[in-house]
Coordinates of N, CA and C in Angstrom, one line a residue:
X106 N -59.1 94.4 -39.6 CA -59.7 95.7 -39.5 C -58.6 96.7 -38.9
X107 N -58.2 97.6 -39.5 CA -57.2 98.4 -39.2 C -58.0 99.3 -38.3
X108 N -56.9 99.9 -37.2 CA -57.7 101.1 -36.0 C -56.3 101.9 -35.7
X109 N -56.9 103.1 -35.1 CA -55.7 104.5 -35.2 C -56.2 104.6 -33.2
X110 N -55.2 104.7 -32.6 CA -55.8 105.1 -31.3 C -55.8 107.1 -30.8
X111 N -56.1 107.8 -31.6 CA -56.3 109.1 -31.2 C -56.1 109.7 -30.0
X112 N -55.7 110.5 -29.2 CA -55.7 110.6 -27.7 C -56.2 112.5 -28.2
X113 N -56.7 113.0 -26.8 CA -57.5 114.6 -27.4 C -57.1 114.9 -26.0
X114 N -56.5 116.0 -25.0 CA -56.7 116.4 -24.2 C -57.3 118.0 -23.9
X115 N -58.0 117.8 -23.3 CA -58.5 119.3 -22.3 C -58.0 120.4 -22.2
X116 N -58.5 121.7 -21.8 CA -58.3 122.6 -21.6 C -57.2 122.3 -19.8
X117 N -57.8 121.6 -18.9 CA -57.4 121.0 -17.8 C -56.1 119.9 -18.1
X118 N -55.5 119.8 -19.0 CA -54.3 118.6 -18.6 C -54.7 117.5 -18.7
X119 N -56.3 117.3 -19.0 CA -56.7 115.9 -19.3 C -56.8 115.0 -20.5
X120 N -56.1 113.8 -20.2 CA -56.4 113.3 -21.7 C -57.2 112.2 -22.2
X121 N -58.3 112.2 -22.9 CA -59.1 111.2 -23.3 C -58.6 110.3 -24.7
X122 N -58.6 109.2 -24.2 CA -57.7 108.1 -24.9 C -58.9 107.4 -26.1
X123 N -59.1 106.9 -27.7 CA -59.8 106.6 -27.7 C -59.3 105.6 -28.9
X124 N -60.1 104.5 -29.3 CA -59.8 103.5 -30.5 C -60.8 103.6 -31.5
X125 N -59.9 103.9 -32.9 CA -61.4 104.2 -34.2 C -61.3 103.2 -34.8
X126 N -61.6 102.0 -35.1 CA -61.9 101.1 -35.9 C -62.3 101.0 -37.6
X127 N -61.2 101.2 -38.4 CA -62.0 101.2 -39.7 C -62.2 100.5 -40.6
X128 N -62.8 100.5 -41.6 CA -63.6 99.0 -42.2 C -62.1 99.1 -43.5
X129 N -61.5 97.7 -43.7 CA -60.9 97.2 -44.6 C -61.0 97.1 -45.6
X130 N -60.1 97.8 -46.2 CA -59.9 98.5 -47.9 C -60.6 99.6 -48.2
X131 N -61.4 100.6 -47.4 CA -62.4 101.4 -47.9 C -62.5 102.3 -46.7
X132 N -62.9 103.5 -47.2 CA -63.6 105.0 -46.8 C -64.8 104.7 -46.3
X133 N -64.4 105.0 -44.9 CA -65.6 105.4 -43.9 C -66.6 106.1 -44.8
X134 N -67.7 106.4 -44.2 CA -68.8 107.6 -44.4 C -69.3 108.2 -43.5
X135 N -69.3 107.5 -42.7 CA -69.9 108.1 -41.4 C -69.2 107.2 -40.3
X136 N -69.4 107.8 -38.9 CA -68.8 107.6 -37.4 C -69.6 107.9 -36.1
X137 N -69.4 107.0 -35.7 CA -70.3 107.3 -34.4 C -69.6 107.3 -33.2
X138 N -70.1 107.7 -31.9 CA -68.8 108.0 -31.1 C -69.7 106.9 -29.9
X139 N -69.5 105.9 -29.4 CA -69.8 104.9 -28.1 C -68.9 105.5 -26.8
X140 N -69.9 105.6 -26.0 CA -68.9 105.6 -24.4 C -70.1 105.7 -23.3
X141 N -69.8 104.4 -23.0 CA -70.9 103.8 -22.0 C -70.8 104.8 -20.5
X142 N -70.0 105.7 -20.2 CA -69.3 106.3 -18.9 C -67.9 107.1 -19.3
X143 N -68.2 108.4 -19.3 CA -67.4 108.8 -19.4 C -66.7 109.7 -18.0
X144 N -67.3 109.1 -16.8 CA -66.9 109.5 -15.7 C -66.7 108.4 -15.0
X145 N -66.7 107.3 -15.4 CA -66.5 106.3 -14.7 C -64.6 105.6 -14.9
X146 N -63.8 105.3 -14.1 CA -63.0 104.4 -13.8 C -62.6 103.0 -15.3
X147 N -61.6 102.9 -15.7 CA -61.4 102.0 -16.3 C -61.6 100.3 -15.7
X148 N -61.7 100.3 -14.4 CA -62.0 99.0 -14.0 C -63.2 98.9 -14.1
X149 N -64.3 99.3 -14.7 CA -65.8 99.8 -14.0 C -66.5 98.3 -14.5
X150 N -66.6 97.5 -13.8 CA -67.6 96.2 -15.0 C -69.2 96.3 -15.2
X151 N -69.4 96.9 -17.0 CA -70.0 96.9 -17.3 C -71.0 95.3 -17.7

């Protein structure tokens, strides 16, 4: 499964880092966006 890691930053200097996952040999159609905490810590154990 090939994946692109995208990074987007803020109006603030902030950057949100993310991984898209896409299906092998073929065109997406649709995307959904997951994030369990987006104010939470990278150590956070979910």
């Amino acid at each position: 499964m090939p994946s692109e890691n995208p990074r987007f930053e803020n109006p603030g200097g902030d950057t949100l880092a993310a991984r898209l996952d896409l299906p092998d040999g073929e065109s997406p159609y649709a995307f959904a966006l997951f994030a369990h905490c987006f104010t939470c810590s990278k150590d956070l154990e979910a």
